[in-house]
PDB file of N, CA and C in Angstrom:
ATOM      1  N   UNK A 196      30.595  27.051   7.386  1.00  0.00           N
ATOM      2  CA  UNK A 196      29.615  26.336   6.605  1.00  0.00           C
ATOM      3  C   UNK A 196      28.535  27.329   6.182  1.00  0.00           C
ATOM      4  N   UNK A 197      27.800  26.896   5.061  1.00  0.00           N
ATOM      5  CA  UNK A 197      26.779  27.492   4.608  1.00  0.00           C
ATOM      6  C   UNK A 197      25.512  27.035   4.338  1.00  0.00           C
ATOM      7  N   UNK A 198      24.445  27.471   3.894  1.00  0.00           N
ATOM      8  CA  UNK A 198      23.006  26.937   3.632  1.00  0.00           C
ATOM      9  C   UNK A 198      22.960  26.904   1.965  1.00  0.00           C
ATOM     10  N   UNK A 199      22.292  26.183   1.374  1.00  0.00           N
ATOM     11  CA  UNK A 199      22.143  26.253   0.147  1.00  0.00           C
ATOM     12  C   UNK A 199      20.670  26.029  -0.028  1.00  0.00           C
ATOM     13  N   UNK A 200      20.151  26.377  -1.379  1.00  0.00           N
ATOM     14  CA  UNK A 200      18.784  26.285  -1.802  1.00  0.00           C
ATOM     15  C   UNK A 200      19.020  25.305  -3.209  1.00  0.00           C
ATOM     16  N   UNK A 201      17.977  24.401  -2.689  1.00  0.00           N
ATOM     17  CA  UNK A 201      17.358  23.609  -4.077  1.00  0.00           C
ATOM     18  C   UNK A 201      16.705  24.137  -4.951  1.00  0.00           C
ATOM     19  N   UNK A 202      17.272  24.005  -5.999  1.00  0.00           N
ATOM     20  CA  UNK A 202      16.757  25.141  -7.205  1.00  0.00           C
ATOM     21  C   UNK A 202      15.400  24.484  -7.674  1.00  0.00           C
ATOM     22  N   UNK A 203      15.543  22.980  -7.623  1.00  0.00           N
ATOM     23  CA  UNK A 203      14.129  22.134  -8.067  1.00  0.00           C
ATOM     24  C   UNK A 203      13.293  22.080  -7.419  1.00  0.00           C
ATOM     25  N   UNK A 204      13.276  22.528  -6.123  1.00  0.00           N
ATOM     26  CA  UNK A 204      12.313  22.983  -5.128  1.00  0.00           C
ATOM     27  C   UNK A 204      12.359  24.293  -4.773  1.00  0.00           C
ATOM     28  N   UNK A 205      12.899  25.099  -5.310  1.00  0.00           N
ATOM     29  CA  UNK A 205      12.953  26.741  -4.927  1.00  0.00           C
ATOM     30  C   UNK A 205      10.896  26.598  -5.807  1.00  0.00           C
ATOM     31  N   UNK A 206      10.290  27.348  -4.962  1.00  0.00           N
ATOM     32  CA  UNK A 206       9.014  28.641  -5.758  1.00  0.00           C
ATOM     33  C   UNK A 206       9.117  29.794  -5.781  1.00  0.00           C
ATOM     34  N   UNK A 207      10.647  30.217  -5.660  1.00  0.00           N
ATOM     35  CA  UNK A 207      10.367  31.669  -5.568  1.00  0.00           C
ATOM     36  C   UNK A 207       9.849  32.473  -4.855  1.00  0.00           C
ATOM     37  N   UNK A 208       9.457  31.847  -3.783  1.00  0.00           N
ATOM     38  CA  UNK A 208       7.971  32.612  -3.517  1.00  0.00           C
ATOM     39  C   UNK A 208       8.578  34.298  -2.581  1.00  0.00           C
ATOM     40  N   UNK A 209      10.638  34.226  -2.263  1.00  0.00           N
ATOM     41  CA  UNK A 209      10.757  35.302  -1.346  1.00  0.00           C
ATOM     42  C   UNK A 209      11.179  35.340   0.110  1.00  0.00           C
ATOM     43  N   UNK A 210      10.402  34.524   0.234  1.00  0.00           N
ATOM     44  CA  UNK A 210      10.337  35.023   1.768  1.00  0.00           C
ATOM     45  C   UNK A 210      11.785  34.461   2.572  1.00  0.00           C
ATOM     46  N   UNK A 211      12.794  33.667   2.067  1.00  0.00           N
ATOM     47  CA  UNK A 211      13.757  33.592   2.528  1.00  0.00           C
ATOM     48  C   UNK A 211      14.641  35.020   2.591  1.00  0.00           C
ATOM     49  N   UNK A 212      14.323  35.243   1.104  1.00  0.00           N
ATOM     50  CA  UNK A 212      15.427  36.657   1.303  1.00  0.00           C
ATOM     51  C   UNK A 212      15.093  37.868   1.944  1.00  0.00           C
ATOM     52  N   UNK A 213      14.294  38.293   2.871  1.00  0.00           N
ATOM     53  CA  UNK A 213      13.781  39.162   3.600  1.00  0.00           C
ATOM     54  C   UNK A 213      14.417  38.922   4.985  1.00  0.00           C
ATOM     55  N   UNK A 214      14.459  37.216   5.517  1.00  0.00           N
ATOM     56  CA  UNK A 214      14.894  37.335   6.949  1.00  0.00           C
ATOM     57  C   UNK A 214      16.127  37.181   7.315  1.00  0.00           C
ATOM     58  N   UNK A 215      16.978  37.111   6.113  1.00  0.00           N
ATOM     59  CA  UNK A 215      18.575  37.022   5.650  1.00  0.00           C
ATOM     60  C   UNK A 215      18.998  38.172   6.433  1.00  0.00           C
ATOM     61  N   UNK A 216      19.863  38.133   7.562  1.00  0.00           N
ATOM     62  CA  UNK A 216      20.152  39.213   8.413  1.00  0.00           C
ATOM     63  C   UNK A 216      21.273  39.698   7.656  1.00  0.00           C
ATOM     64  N   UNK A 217      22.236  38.689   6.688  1.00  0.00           N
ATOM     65  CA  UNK A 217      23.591  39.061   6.010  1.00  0.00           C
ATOM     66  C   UNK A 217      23.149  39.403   4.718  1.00  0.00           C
ATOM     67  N   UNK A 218      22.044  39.503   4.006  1.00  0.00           N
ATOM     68  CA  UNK A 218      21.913  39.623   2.727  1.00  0.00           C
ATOM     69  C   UNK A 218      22.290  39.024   1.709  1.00  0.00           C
ATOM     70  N   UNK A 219      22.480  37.443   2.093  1.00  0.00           N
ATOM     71  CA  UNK A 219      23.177  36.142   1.108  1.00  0.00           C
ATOM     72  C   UNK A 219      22.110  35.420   0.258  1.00  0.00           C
ATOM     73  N   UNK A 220      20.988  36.336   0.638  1.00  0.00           N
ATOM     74  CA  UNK A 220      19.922  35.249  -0.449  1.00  0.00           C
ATOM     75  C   UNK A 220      20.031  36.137  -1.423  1.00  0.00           C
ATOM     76  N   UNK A 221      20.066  35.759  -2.717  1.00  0.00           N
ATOM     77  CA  UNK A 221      20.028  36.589  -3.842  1.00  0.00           C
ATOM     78  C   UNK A 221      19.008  35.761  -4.818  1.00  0.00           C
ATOM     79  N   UNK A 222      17.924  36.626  -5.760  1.00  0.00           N
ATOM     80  CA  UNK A 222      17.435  36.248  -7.265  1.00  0.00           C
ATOM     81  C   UNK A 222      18.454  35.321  -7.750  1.00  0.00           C
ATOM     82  N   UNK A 223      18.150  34.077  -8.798  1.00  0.00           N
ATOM     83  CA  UNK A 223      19.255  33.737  -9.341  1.00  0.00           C
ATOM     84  C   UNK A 223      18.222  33.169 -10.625  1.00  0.00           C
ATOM     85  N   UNK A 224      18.364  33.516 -11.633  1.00  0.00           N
ATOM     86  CA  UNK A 224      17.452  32.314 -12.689  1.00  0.00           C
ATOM     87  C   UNK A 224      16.197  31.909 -12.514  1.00  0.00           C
ATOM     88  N   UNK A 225      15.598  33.177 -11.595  1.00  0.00           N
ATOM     89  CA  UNK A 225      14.475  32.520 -12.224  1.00  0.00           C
ATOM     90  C   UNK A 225      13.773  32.033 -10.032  1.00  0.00           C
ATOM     91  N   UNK A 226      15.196  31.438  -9.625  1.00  0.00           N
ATOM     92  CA  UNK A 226      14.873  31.354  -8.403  1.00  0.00           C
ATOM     93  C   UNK A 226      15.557  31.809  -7.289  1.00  0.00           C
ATOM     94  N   UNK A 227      15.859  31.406  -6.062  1.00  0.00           N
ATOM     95  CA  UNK A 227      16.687  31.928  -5.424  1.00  0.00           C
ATOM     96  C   UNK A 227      18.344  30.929  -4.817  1.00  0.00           C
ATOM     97  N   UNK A 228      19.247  31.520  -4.647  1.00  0.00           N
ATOM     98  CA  UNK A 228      20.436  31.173  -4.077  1.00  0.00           C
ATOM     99  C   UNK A 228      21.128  32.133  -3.314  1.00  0.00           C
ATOM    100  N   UNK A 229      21.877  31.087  -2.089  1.00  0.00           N
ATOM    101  CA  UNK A 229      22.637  31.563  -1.204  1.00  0.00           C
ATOM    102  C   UNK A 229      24.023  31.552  -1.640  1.00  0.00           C
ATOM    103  N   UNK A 230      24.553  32.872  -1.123  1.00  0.00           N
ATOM    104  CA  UNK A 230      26.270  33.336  -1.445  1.00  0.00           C
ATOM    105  C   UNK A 230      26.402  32.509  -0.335  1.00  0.00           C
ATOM    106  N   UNK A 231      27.898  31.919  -0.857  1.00  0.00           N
ATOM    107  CA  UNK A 231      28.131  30.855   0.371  1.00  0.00           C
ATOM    108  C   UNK A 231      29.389  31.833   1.169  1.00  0.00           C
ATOM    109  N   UNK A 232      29.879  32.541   0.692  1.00  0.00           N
ATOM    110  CA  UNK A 232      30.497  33.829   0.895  1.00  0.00           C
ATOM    111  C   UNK A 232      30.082  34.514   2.069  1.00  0.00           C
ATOM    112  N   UNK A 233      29.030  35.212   2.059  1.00  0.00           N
ATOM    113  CA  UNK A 233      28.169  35.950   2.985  1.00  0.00           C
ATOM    114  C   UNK A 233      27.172  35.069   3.748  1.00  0.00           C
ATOM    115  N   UNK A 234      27.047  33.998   3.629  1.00  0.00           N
ATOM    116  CA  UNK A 234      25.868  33.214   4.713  1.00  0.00           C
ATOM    117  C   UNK A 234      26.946  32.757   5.819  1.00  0.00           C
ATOM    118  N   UNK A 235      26.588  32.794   7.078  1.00  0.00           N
ATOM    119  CA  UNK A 235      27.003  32.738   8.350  1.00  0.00           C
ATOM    120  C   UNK A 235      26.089  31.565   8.759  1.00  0.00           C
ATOM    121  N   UNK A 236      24.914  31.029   8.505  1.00  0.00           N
ATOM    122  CA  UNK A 236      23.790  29.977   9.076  1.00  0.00           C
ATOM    123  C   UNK A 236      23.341  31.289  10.038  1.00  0.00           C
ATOM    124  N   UNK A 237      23.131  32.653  10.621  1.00  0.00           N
ATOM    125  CA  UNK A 237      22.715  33.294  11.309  1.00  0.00           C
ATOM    126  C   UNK A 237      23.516  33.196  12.399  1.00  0.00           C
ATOM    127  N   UNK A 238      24.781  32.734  12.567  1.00  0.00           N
ATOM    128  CA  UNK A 238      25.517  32.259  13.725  1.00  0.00           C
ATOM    129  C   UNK A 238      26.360  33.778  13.902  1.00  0.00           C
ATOM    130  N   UNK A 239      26.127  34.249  14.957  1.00  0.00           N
ATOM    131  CA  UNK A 239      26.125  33.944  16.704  1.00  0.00           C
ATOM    132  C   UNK A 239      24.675  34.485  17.076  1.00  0.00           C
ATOM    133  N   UNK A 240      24.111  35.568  16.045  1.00  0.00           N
ATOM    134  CA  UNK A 240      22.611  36.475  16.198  1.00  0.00           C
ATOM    135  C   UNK A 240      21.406  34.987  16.760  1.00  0.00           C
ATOM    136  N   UNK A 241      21.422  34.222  16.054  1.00  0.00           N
ATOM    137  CA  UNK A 241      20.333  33.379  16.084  1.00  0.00           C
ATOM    138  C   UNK A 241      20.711  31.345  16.269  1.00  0.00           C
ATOM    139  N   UNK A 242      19.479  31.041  17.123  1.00  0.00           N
ATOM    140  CA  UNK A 242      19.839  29.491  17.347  1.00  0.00           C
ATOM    141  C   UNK A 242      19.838  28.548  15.927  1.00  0.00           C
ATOM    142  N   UNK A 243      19.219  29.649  14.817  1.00  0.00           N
ATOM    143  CA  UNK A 243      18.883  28.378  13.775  1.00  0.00           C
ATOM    144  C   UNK A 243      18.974  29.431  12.384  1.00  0.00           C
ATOM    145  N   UNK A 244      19.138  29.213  11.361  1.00  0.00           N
ATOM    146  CA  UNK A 244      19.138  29.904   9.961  1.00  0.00           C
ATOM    147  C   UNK A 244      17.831  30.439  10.182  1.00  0.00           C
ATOM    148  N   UNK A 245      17.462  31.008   9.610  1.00  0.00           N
ATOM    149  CA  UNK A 245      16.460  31.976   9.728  1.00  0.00           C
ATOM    150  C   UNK A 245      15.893  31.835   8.096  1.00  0.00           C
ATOM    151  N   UNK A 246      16.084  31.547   7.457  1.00  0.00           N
ATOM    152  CA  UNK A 246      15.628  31.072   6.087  1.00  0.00           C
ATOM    153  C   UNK A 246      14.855  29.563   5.926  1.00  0.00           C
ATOM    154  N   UNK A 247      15.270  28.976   6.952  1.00  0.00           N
ATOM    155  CA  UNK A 247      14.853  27.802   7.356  1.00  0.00           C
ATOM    156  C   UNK A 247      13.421  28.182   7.802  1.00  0.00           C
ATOM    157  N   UNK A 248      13.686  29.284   8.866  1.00  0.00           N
ATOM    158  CA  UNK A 248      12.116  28.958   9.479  1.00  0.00           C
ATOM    159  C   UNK A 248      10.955  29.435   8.476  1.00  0.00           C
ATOM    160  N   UNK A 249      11.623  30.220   7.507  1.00  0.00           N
ATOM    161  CA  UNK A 249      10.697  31.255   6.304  1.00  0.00           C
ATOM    162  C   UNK A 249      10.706  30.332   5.710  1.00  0.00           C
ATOM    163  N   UNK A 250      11.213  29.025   4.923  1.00  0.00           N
ATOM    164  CA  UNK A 250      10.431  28.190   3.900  1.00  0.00           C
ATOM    165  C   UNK A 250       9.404  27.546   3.725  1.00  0.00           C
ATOM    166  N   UNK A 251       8.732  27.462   3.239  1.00  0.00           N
ATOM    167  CA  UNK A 251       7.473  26.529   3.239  1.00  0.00           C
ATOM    168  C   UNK A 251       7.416  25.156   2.926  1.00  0.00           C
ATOM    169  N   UNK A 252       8.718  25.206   1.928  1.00  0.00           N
ATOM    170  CA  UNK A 252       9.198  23.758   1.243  1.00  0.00           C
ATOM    171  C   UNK A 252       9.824  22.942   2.350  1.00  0.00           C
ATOM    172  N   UNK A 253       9.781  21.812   2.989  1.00  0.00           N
ATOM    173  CA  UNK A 253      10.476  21.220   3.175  1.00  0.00           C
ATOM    174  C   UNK A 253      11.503  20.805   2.426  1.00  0.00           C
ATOM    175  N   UNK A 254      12.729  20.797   3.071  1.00  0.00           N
ATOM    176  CA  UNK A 254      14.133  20.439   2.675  1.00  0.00           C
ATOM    177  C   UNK A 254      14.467  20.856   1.281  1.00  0.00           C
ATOM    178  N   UNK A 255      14.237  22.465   0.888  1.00  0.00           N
ATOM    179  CA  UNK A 255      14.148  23.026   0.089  1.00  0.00           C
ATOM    180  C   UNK A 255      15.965  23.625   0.234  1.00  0.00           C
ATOM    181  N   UNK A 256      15.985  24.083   1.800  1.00  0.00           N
ATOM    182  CA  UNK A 256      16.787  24.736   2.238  1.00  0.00           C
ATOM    183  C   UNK A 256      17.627  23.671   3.067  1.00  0.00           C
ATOM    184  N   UNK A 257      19.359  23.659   2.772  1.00  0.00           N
ATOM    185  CA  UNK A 257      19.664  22.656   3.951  1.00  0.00           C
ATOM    186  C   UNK A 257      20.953  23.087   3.803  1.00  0.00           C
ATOM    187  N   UNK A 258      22.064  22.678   4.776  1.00  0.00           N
ATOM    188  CA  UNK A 258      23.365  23.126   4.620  1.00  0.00           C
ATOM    189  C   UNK A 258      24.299  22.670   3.427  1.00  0.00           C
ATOM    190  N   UNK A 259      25.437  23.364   3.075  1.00  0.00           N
ATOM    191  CA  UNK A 259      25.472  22.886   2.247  1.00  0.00           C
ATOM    192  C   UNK A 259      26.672  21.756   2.016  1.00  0.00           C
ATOM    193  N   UNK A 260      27.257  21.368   1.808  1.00  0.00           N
ATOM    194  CA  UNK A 260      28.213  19.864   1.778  1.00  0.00           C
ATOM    195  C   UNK A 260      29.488  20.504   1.126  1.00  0.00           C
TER     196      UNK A 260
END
């Protein structure tokens, strides 16, 4: 499974893609998106996504379906 970002709630603001231990957050249009490819959820390194704890938005960031 993977994490995805709401593009209608993305601000850009970054700070997800810095604590991305796999490097799956990428620029996309303006805002940001996760490679569903390269996102792991931080699993086995960490108890929780780590992009999660960097958002500011609530439920900006959530797994993805």
């Amino acid at each position: 499974m993977a994490m995805m970002i709401d593009s209608m709630m993305c601000t850009a603001c970054g700070d997800c893609e810095s604590v991305c231990p796999t490097g799956a957050i990428i620029p996309h249009k303006g805002v940001y998106m996760i490679q569903a490819d390269k996102c792991t959820e931080c699993e086995p390194d960490h108890d929780m996504p780590q992009c999660l704890n960097a958002c500011m938005e609530d439920g900006c960031i959530s797994p993805a379906e």
